[in-house]
mmCIF file of C-alpha atoms in Angstrom:
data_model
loop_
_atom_site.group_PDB
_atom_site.id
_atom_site.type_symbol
_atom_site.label_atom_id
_atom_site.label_comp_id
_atom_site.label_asym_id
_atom_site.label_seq_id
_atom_site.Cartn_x
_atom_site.Cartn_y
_atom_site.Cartn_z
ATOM 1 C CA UNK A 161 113.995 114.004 104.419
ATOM 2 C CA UNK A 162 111.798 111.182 103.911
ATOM 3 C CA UNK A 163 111.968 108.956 100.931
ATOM 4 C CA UNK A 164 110.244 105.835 100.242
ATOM 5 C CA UNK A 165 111.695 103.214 97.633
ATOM 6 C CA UNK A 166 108.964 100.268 96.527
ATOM 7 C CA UNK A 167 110.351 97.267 94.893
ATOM 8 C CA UNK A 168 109.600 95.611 92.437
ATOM 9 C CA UNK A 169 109.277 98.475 90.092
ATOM 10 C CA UNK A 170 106.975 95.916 87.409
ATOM 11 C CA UNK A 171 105.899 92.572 88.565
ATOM 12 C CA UNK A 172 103.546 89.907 86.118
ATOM 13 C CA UNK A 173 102.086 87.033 88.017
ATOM 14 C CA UNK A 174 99.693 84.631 86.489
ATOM 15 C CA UNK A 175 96.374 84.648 87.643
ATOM 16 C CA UNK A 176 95.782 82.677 90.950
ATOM 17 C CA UNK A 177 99.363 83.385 92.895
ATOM 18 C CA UNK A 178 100.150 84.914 95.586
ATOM 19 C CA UNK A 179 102.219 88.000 95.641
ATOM 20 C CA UNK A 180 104.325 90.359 97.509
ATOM 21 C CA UNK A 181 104.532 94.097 96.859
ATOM 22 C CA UNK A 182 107.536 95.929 99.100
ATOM 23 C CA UNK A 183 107.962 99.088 100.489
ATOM 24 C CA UNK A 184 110.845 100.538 102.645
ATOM 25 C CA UNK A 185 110.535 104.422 104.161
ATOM 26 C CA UNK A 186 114.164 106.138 105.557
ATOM 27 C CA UNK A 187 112.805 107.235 108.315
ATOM 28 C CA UNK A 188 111.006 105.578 111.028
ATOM 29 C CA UNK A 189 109.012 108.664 112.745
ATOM 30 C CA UNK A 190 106.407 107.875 110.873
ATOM 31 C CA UNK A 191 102.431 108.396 111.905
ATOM 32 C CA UNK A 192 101.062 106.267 109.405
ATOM 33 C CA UNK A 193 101.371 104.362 106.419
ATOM 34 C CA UNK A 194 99.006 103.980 103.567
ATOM 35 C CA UNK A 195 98.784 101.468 100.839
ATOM 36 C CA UNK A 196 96.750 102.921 97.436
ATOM 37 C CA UNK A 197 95.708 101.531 94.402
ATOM 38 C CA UNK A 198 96.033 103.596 90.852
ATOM 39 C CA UNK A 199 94.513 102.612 87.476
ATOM 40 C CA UNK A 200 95.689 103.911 84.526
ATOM 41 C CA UNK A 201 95.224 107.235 84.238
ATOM 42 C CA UNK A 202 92.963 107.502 87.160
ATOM 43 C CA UNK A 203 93.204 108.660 90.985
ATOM 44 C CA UNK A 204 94.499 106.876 94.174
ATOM 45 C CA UNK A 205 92.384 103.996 96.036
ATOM 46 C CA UNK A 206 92.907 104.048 99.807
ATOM 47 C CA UNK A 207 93.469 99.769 99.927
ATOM 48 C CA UNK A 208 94.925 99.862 103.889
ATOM 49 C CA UNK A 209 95.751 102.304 105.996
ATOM 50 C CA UNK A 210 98.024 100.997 109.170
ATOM 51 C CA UNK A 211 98.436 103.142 112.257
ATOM 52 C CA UNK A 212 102.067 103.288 113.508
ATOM 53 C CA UNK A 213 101.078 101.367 116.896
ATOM 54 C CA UNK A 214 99.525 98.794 114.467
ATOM 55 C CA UNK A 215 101.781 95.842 112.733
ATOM 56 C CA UNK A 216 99.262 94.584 110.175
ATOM 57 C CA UNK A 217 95.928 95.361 108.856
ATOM 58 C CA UNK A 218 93.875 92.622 106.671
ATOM 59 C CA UNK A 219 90.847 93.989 104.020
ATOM 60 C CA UNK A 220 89.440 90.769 101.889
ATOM 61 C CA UNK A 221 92.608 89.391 99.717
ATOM 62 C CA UNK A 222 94.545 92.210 101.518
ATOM 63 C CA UNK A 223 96.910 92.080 104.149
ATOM 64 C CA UNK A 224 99.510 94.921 105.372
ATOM 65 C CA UNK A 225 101.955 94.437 107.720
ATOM 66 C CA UNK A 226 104.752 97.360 109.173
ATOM 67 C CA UNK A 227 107.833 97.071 110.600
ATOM 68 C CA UNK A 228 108.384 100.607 111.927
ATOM 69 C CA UNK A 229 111.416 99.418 113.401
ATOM 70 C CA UNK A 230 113.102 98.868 110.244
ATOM 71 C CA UNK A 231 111.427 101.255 108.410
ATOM 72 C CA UNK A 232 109.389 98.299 105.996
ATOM 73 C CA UNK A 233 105.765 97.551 105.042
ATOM 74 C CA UNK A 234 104.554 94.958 102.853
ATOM 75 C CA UNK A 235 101.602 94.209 100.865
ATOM 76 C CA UNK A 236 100.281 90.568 100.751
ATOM 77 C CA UNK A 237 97.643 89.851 97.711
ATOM 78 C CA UNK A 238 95.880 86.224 97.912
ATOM 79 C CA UNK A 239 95.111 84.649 95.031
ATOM 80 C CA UNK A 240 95.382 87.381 92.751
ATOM 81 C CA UNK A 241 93.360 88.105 89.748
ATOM 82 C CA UNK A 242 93.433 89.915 86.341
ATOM 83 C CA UNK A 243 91.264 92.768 88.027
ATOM 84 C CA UNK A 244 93.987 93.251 90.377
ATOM 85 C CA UNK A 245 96.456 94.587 87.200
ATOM 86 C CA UNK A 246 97.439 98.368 88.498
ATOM 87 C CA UNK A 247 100.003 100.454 90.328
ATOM 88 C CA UNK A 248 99.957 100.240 93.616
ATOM 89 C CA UNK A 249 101.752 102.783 96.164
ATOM 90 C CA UNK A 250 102.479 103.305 99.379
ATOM 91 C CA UNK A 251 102.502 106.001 101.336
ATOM 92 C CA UNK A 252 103.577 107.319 104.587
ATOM 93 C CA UNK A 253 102.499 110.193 106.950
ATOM 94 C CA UNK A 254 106.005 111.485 109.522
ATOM 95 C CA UNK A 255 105.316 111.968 112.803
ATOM 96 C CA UNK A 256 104.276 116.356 113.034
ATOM 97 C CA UNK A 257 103.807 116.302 109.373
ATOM 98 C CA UNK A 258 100.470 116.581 107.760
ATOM 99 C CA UNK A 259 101.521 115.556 104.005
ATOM 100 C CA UNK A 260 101.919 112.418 102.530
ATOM 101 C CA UNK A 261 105.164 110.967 101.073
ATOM 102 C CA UNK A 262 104.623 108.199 98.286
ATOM 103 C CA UNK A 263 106.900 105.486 97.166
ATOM 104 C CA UNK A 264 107.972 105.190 92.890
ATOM 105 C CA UNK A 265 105.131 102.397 92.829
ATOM 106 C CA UNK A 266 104.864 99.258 91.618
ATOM 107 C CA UNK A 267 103.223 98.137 88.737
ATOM 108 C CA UNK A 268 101.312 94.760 88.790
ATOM 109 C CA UNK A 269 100.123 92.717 85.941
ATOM 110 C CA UNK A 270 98.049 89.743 86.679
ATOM 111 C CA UNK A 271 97.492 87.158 83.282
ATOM 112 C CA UNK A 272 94.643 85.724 82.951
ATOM 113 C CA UNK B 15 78.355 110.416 99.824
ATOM 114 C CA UNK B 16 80.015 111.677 97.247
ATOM 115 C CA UNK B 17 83.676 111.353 96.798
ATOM 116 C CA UNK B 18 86.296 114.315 95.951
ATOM 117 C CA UNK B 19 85.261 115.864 92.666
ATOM 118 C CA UNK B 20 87.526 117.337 90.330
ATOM 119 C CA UNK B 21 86.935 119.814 87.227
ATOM 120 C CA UNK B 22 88.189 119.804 84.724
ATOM 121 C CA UNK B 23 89.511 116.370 84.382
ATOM 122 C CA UNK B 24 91.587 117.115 81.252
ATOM 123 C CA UNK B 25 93.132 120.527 80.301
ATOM 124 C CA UNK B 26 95.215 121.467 77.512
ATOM 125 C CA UNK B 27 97.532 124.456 77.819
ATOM 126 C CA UNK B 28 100.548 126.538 75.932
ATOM 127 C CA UNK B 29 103.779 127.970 77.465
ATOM 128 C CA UNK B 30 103.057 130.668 79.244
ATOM 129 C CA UNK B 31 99.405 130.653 79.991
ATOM 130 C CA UNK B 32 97.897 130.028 83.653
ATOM 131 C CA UNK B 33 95.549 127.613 84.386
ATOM 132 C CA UNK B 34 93.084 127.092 87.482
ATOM 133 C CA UNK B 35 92.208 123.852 88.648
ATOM 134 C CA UNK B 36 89.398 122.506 91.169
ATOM 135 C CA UNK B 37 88.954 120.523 93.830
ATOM 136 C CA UNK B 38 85.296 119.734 95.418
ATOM 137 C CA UNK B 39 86.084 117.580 98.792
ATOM 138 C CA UNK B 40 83.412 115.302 100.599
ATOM 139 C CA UNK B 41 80.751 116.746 102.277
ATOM 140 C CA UNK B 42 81.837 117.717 106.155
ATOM 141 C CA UNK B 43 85.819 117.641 105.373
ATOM 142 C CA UNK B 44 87.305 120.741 105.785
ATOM 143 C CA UNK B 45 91.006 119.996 104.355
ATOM 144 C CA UNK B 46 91.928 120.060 100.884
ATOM 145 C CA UNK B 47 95.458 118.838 99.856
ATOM 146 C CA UNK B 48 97.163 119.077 95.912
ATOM 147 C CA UNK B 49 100.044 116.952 94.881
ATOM 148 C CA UNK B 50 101.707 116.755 91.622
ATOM 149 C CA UNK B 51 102.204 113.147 89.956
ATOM 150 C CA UNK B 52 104.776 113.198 87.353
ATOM 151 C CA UNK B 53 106.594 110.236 85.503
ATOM 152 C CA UNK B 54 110.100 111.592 86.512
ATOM 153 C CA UNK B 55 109.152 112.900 90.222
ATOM 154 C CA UNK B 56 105.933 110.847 91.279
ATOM 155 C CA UNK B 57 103.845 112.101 93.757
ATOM 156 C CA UNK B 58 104.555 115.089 95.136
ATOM 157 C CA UNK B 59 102.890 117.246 98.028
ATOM 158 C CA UNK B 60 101.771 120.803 96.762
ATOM 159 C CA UNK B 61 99.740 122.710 99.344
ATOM 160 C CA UNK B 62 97.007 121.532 102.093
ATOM 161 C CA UNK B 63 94.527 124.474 102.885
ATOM 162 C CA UNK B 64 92.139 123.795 106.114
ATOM 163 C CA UNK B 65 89.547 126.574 107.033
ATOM 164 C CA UNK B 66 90.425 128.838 104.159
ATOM 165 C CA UNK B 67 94.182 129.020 105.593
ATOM 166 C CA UNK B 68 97.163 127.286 103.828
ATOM 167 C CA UNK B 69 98.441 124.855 106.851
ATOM 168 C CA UNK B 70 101.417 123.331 104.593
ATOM 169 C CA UNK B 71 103.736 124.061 101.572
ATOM 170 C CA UNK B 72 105.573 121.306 99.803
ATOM 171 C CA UNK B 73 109.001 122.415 97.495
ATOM 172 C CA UNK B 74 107.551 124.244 94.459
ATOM 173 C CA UNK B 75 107.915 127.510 93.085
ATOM 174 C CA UNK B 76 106.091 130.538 93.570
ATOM 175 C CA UNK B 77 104.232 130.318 90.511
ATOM 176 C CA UNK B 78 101.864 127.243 91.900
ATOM 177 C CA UNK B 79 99.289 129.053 94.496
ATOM 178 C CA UNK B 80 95.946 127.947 95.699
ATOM 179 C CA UNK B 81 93.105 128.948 97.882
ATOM 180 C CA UNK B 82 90.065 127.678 99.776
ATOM 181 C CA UNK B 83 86.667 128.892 99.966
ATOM 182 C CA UNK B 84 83.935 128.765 102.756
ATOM 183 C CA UNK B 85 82.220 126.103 101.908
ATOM 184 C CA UNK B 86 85.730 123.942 101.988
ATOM 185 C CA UNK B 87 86.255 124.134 98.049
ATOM 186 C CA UNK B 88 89.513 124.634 96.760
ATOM 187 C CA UNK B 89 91.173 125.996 93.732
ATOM 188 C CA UNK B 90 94.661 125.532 92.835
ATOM 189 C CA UNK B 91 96.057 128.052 90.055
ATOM 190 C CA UNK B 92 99.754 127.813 88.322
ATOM 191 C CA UNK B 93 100.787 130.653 86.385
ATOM 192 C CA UNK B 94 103.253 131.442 83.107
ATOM 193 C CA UNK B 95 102.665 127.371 82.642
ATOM 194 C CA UNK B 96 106.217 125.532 81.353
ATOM 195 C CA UNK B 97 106.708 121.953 79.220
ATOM 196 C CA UNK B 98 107.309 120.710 82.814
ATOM 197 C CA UNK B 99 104.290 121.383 84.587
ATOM 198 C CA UNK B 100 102.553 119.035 82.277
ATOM 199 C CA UNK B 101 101.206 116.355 84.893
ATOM 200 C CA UNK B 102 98.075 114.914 86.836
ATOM 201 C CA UNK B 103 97.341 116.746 89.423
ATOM 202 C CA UNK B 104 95.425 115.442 92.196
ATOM 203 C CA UNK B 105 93.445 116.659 95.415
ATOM 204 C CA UNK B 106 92.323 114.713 98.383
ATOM 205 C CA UNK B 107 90.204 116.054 101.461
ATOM 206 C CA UNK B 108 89.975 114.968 105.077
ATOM 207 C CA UNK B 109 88.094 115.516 107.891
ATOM 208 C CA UNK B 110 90.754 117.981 109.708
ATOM 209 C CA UNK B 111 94.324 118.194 109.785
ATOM 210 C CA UNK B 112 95.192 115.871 112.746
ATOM 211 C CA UNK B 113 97.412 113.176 111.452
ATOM 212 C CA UNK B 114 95.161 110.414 111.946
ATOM 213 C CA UNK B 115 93.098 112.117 109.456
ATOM 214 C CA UNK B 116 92.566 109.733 106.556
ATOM 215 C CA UNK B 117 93.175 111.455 103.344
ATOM 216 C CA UNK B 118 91.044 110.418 100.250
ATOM 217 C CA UNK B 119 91.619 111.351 96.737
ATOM 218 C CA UNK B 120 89.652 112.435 93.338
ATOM 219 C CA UNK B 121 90.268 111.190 90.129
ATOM 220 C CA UNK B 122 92.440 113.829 89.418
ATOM 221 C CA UNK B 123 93.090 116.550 86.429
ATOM 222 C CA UNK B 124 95.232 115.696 83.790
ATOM 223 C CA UNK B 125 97.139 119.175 82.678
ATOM 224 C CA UNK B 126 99.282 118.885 79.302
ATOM 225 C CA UNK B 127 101.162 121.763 78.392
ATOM 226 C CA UNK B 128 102.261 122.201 74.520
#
């Protein structure tokens, strides 16, 4: 069974650092993997989407990188800002399945 | 293009009653998935339906059922409702059902159950 574990569960940065959300998957058959964003109360984002032949995708401030190998992803924000405050979550696609299994998020909080 | 509509977007419901939720995808995809998010459980995969047909079944019970119409809607229907079903539940669409398929998501329905 797949399960995917994101850590930190909470993280508050002050406006203007960098930042490092994780994201680790059990197993490594994986298709894809797909980084979302979720506001309160709202619906999922599509931020990055990396193909398993793929080790890193970049979008603005963005930047995924996967590590199929050992069953990691990570998601780089640049100089974040206030705006950026939500859950994010990752999610990844097994090889011959067609659903999506999502990591417990993590929660970001970016003070102005 | 529009994105993924959902209706209603907020739902209030007793023990016991059934409720039917949903799901509009964008124009030209054909597949409609439901997932479950919970505080306790997260995300969780429901049902994907692709040309009417249900392609894929996640773990709930029997009391969770959906169906797809023609033009690619989809409706998702949960019967003698409990405390526990109270949750968002979202859809997202794709193109087909090919893995590379990019699955995108509307803003979701949130169901409370009293």
């Amino acid at each position: 069974k797949q399960e995917v574990t994101q850590i930190p569960a909470a993280l508050s940065v002050p406006e203007g650092e960098n930042l490092v959300l994780n994201c680790s998957f059990t197993d490594s058959a994986i298709y894809n993997l797909q980084w979302f964003r979720q506001d309160p109360g709202k619906g999922l984002t599509s931020l990055l989407l990396i193909q398993s032949s793929q080790r890193e995708q970049t979008s603005g401030r963005l930047n995924a990188s996967l590590d199929k190998s050992s069953g990691r992803s990570t998601l780089y924000i640049a100089a974040s800002q206030p705006g950026d405050s939500a859950t994010y979550l990752c999610a990844v696609q097994k090889t011959g399945a067609n659903n999506l299994f999502f990591g417990t998020g993590t929660r970001l909080t970016v003070i102005p | 293009k529009a994105g993924v509509t959902q209706t209603p977007r907020y739902l209030i419901k007793t023990r016991g009653q059934q409720v039917t939720l949903s799901c509009s995808p964008i124009s030209g995809h054909r597949s409609v998935s439901w997932y479950q998010q919970t505080p306790g459980q997260g995300l969780q995969f429901l049902f994907e339906y692709f040309s009417e047909t249900q392609r894929n079944k996640g773990n709930f019970p029997g009391r969770f059922s959906g169906r797809q119409f023609s033009n690619s809607r989809s409706e998702m229907n949960v019967s003698t409702l409990e405390l526990g079903d109270s949750a968002l539940y979202l859809c997202a669409s794709r193109t087909g059902t090919h893995s590379y398929n990019e699955q995108f998501f509307g803003p979701g329905t949130r169901l409370t159950v009293l």
